[in-house]
Coordinates of C-alpha atoms in Angstrom, one line a residue:
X1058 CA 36.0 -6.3 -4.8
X1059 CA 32.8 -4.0 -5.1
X1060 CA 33.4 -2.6 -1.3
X1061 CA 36.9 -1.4 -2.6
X1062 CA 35.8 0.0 -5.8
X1063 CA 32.9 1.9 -4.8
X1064 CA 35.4 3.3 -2.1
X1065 CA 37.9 4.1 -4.9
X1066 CA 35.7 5.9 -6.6
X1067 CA 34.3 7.8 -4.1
X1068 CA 30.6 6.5 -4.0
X1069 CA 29.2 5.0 -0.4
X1070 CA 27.5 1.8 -0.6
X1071 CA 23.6 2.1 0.2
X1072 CA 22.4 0.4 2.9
X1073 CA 21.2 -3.0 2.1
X1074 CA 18.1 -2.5 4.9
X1075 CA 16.9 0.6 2.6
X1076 CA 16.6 -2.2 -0.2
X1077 CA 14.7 -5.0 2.2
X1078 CA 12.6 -1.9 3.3
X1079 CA 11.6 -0.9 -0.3
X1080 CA 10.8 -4.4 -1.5
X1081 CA 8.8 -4.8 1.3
X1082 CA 7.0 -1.8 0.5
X1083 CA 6.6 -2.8 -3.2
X1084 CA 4.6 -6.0 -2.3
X1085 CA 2.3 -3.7 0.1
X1086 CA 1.5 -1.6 -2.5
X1087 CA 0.7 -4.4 -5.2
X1088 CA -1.7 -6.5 -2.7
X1089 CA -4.0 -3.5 -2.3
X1090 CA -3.7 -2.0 -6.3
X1091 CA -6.8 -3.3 -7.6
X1092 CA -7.0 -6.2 -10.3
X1093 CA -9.0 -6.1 -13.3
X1094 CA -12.4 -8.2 -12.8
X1095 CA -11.8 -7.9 -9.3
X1096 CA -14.8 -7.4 -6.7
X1097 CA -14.4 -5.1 -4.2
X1098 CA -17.2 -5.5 -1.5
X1099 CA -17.2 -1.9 0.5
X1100 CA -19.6 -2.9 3.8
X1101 CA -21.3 0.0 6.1
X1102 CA -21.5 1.9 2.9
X1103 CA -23.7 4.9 4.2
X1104 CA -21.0 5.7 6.4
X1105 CA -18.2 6.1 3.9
X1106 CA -17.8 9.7 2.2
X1107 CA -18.8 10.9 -1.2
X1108 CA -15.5 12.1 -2.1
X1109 CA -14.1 8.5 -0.6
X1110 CA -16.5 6.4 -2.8
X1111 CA -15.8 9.0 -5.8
X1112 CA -11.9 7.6 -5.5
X1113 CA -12.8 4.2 -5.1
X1114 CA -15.2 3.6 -7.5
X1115 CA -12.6 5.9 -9.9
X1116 CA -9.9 3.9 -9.5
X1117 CA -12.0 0.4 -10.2
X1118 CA -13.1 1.9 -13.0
X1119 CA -9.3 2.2 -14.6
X1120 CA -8.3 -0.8 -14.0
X1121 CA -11.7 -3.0 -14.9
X1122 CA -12.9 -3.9 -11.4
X1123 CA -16.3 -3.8 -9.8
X1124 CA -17.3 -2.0 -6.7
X1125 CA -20.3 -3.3 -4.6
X1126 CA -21.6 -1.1 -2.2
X1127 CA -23.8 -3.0 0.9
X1128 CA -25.0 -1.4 3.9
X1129 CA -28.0 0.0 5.3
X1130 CA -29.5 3.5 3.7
X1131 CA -31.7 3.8 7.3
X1132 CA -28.3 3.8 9.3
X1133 CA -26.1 6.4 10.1
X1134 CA -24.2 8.6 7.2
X1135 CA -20.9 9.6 7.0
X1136 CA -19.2 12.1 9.3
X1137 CA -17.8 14.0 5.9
X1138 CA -20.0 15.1 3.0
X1139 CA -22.1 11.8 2.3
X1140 CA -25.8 10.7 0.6
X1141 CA -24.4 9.1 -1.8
X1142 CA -25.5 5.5 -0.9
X1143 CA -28.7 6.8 -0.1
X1144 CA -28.8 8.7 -3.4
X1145 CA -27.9 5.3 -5.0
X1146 CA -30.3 3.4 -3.0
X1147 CA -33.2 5.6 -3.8
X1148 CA -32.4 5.8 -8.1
X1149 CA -32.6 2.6 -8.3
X1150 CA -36.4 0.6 -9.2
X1151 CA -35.9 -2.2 -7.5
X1152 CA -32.7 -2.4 -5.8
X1153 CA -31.4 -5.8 -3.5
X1154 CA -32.5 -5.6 0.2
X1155 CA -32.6 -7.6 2.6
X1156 CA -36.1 -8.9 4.2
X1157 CA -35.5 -10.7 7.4
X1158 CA -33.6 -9.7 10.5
X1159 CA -31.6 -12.6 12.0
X1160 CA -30.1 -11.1 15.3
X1161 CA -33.1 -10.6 17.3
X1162 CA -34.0 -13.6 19.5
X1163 CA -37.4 -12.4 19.5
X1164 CA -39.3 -12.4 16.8
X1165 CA -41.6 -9.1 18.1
X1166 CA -38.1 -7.0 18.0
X1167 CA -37.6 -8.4 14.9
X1168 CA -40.8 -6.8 13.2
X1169 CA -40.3 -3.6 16.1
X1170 CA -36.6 -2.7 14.4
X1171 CA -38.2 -3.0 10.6
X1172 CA -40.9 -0.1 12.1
X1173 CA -38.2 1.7 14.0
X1174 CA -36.4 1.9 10.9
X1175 CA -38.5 4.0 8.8
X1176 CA -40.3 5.6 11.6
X1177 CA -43.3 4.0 11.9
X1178 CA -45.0 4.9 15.4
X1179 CA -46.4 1.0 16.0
X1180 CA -42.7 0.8 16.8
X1181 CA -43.4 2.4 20.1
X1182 CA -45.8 0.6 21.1
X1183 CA -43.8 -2.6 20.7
X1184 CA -41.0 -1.9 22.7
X1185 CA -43.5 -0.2 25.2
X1186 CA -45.5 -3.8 25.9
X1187 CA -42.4 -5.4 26.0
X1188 CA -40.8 -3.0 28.7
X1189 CA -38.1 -1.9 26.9
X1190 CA -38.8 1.6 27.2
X1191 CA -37.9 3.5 30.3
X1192 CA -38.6 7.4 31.5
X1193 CA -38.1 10.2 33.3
X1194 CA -35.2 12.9 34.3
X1195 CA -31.9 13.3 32.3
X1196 CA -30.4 12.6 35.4
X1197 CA -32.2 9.2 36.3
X1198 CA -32.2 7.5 33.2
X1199 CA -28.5 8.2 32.9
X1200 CA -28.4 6.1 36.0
X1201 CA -30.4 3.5 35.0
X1202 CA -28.9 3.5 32.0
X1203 CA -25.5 2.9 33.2
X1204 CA -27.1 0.6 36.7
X1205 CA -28.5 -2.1 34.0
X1206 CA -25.6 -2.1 31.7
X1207 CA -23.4 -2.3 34.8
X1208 CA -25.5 -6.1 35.8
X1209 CA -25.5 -7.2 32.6
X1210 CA -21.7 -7.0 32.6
X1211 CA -21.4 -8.4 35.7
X1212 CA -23.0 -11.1 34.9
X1213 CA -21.1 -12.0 32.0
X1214 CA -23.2 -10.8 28.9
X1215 CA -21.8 -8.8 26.5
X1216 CA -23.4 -5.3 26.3
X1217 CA -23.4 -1.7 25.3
X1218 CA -24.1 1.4 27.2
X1219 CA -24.6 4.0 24.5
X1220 CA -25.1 7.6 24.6
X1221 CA -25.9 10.4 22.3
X1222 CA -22.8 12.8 22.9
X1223 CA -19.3 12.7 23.4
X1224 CA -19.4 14.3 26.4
X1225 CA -21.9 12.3 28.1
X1226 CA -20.2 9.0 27.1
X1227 CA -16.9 10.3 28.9
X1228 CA -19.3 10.8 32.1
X1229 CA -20.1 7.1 31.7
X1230 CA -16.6 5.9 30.8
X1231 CA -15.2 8.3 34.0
X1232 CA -18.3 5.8 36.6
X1233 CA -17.2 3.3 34.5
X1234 CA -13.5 3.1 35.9
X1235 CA -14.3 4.7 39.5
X1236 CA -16.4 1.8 40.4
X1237 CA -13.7 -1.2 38.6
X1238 CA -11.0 0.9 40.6
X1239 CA -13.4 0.6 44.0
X1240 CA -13.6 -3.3 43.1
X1241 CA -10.9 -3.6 42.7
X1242 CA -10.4 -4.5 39.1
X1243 CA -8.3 -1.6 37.8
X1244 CA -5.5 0.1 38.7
X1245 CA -6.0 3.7 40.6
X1246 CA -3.1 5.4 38.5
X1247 CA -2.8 5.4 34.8
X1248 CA -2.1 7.9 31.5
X1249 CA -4.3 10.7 30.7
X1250 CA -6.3 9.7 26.9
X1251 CA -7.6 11.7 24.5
X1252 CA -11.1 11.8 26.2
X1253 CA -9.6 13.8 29.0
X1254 CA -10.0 10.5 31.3
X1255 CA -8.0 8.3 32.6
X1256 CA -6.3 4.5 31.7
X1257 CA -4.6 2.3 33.7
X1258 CA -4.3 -1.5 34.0
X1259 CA -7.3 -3.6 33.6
X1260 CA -9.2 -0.7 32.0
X1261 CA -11.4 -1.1 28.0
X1262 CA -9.9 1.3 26.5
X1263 CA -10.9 1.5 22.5
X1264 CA -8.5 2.9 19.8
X1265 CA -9.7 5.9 17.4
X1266 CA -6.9 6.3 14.4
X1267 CA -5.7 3.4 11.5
X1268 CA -2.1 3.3 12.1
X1269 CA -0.4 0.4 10.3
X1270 CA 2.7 1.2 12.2
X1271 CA 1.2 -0.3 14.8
X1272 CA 0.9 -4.2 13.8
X1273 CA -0.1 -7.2 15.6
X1274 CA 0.3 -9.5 13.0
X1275 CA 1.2 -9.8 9.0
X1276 CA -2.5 -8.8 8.3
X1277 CA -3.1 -6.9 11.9
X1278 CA -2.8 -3.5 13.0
X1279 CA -4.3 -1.2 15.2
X1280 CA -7.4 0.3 14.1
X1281 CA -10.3 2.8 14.3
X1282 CA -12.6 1.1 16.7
X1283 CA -11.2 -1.2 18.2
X1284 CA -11.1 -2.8 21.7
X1285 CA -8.6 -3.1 23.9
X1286 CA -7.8 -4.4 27.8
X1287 CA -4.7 -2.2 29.4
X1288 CA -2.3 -5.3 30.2
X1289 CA 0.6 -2.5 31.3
X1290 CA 1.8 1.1 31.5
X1291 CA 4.8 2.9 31.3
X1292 CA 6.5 5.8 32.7
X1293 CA 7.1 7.5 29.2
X1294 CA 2.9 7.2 28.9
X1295 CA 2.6 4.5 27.0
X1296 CA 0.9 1.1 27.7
X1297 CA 1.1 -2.6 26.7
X1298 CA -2.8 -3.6 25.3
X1299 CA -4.4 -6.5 24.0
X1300 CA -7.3 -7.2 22.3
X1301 CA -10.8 -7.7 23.8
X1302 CA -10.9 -11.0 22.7
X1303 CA -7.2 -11.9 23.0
X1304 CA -4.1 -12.4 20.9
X1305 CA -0.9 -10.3 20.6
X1306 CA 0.0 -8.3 22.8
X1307 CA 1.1 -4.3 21.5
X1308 CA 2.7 -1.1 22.8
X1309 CA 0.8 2.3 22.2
X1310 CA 3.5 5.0 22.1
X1311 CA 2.8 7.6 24.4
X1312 CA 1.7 10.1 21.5
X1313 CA -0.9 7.9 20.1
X1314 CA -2.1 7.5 23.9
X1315 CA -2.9 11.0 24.8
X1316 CA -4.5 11.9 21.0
X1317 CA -6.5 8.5 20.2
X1318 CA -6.9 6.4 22.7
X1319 CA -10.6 6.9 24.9
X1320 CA -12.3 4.4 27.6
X1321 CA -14.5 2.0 25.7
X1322 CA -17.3 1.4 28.6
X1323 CA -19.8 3.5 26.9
X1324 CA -19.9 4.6 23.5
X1325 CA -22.2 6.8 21.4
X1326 CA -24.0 5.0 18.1
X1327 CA -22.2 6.2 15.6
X1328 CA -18.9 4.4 17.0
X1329 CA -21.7 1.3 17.5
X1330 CA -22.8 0.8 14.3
X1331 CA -22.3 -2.8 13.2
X1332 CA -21.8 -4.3 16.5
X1333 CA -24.0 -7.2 17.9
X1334 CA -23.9 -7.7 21.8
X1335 CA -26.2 -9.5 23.5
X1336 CA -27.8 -6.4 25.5
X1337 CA -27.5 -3.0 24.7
X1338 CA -28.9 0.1 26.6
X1339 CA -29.0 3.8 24.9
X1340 CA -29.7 6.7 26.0
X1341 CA -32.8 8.7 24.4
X1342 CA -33.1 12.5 24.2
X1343 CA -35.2 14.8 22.4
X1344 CA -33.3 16.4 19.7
X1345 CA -32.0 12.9 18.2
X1346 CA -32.9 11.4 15.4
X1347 CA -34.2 8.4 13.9
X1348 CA -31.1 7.1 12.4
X1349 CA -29.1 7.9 15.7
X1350 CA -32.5 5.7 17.6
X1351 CA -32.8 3.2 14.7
X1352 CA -28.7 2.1 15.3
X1353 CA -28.6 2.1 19.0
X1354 CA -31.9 0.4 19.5
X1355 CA -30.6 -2.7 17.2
X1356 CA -27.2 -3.6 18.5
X1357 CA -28.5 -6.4 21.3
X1358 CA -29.8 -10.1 20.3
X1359 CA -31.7 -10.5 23.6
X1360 CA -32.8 -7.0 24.8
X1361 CA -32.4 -3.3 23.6
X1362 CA -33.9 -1.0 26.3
X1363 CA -34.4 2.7 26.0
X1364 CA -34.0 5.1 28.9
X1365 CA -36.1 8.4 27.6
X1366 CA -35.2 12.1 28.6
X1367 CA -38.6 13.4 29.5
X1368 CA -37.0 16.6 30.7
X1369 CA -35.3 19.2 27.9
X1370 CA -32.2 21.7 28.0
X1371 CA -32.8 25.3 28.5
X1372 CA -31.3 25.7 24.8
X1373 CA -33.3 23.2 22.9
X1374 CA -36.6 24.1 20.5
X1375 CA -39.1 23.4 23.4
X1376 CA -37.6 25.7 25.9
X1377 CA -36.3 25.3 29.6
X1378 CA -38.6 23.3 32.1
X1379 CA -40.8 21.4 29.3
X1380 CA -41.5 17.9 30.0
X1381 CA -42.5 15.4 27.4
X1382 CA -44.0 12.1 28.1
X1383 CA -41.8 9.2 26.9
X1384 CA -43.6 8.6 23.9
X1385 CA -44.2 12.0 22.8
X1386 CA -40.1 12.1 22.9
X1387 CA -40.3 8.8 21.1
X1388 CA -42.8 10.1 18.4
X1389 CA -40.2 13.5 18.0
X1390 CA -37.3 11.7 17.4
X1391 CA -39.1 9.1 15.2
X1392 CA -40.0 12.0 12.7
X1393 CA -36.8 13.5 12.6
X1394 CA -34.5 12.8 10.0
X1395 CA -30.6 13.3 10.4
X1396 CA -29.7 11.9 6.8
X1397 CA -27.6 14.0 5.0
X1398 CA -28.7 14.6 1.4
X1399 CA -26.2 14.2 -1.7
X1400 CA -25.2 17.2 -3.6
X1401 CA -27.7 16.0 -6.4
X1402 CA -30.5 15.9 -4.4
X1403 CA -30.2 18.9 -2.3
X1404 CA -30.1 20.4 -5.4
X1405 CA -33.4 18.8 -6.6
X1406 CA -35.3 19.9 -3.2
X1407 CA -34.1 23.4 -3.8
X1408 CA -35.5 23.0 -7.6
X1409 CA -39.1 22.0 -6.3
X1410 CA -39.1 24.4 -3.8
X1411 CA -38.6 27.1 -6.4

C-alpha cells in the first residue's frame, strides 16, 4: 500500500491536517482577492491612511474593481499620514454629500451639528439655549461629566462618557469600576489590561487589536473596538468575554489581555467615531479641536451635553491660572483645525506662502 511504500523508500507521509489546514487557508485568501467589476465600499474613509487607501485603490485597479470611498471629511483623520479623503473631497466640483441628519431627535441639534461641523459660532448659542453646555473647573466638569453619564446608565440608556486623552479616560474607566465594585456589580479582583487598570467579572472591557485567531463565528472575530462584558477569569490571566450585545462566548489569552484589552466606560472620540447612543457626554478643553468637538458632540439621538474646562494647564498657550468663559473656550476650539493635510496640499500651502 502507499503507507508501506513511502516507508520503503524512506519518505514520511505529511500530515493530512497540514493539507485541511492549507485548503482552508486557500478559500480565505480567494473570498477577500478582489473580483473584477467588483465594488468595494471603504466606510469612515477619513480615518483610513494614505499609504492604506494607496494599496487598496492599487490593487482594485489590477484587477478591474471600483473603490468607493464614504465618510465624513469634517470628522476625525487618520492616526498615520492621512488627507487624502479630504484632498479628494475638496478636488472634486461637486462631489455627493449628504444634506440631512437623521440621528438627532431634535430637529435644533440637527441644524446645531451642521454649524458645529464647519465651525460656525451660531453653533454655540444653540447648544447654549438648549442647556447642553456646562462650565467651570477641570476638576468639576470631570465630575459632572462622569455623575450624568453614571444616571443615564443607570437608568438604562445607552451612553457615552468621552474624554479628550488617554489618560483621562483611564481616570474615568478606574471610578467607573470602583463604584460597580462598591454596588456590587463587579468583581473586586481581576487581570491587569493594557490601560494599567483593572478587569474582573461583570466589567466593559473593549478590545484594541484585529486578531482573526480569535473567532466567534465563521465570519466573527475579535476586533479593534469592540465591546465586551467579562463573563470569567482565569488564573493564567486570561478571561471568558462576550459581546455587549450577546452571542458567543470567547477566551482572551492572557497575552492579548495585558497588551490590548482596556475598560470600555469612557472612551476618547477618536475610538467614538461612528457610534450612535442615545446620550453622550464629552469632555471639553481648550487646546482641542473642532474635529475632536464636532465627533463627540454628535454621537447621542436624544442629548449631547458638553462639560467646558474654563480653567487651563500651566503648559498650554494661555499660561497657568487663565480662565476662559465657556464660550470663549467654545469659540477657540471652534477655530482650530486638527485636519491633517495630504502631502499634495501641504505642498501647495508652502508654494503660496513662498
Amino acid at each position: 500500500d502507499q503507507v508501506s511504500t513511502a516507508r520503503f523508500a524512506g519518505r514520511t507521509l505529511p500530515d493530512p491536517r497540514l493539507g485541511a489546514a492549507a485548503q482552508m487557508l486557500r478559500r480565505e485568501i480567494r473570498r477577500w482577492q478582489l473580483q473584477p467589476d467588483q465594488l468595494v465600499i471603504l466606510d469612515e474613509a477619513s480615518m483610513a491612511g494614505t499609504l492604506t487607501l494607496d494599496r487598496i485603490t492599487a490593487q482594485a485597479r489590477a484587477v478591474g474593481a471600483k473603490v468607493l470611498l464614504v465618510g465624513d471629511w469634517a470628522q476625525l483623520s487618520a492616526v498615520e499620514s492621512g488627507g487624502a479623503f479630504r484632498m479628494l473631497v475638496a478636488d472634486r466640483d461637486h462631489p455627493p454629500e449628504l444634506t440631512t441628519a437623521h440621528r438627532f431627535t431634535h430637529q435644533w441639534e440637527r441644524t446645531a451639528s451642521v454649524a458645529l461641523r464647519v465651525g460656525d459660532t451660531a453653533a454655540i448659542d444653540a447648544y447654549t439655549d438648549h442647556d447642553r453646555v456646562r462650565g467651570g473647573q477641570a476638576e468639576d466638569m470631570l465630575a459632572a461629566a462622569y455623575t450624568a453619564w453614571a444616571c443615564d446608565e443607570a437608568a438604562g440608556r445607552v451612553s457615552l462618557l468621552i474624554a479628550d486623552s488617554n489618560a483621562t479616560v483611564a481616570e474615568l474607566n478606574t471610578r467607573a469600576r470602583a463604584d460597580r465594585i462598591a454596588w456590587g456589580l463587579v468583581a473586586l479582583h481581576g487581570h491587569r489590561l493594557h490601560d494599567a487598570t483593572c478587569g474582573g467579572v461583570g466589567d466593559r472591557i473593549v478590545t484594541r487589536r484585529n486578531d482573526r485567531h480569535l473567532s466567534t463565528g465563521p465570519a466573527s472575530w475579535v476586533k479593534n473596538g469592540d465591546t465586551w462584558t467579562v463573563r470569567h477569569t482565569f488564573d493564567d490571566g486570561s478571561m471568558s468575554v462576550v459581546r455587549a450585545g450577546g452571542g458567543k462566548s470567547i477566551t482572551l489569552p492572557a497575552d492579548y489581555v495585558v497588551h490590548h484589552v482596556e475598560l470600555a466606560y469612557a472612551t476618547t472620540a477618536h475610538r467614538a467615531q461612528g457610534d450612535t447612543v442615545d446620550t453622550a457626554h464629552a469632555l471639553v478643553r481648550p487646546l482641542m479641536s473642532r474635529e475632536v468637538l464636532y465627533v463627540a458632540m454628535t454621537r447621542g439621538r436624544h442629548a449631547n451635553t458638553a462639560y467646558v474646562c474654563t480653567d487651563t494647564d500651566p503648559d498650554d498657550e494661555y499660561g497657568a491660572g487663565e480662565q476662559q468663559t465657556p464660550r470663549e473656550v467654545f469659540e477657540a476650539v471652534l477655530a482650530r483645525t486638527g485636519s491633517e493635510l495630504s502631502a499634495h496640499q501641504t505642498m501647495h500651502a508652502e508654494h503660496e506662502r513662498a
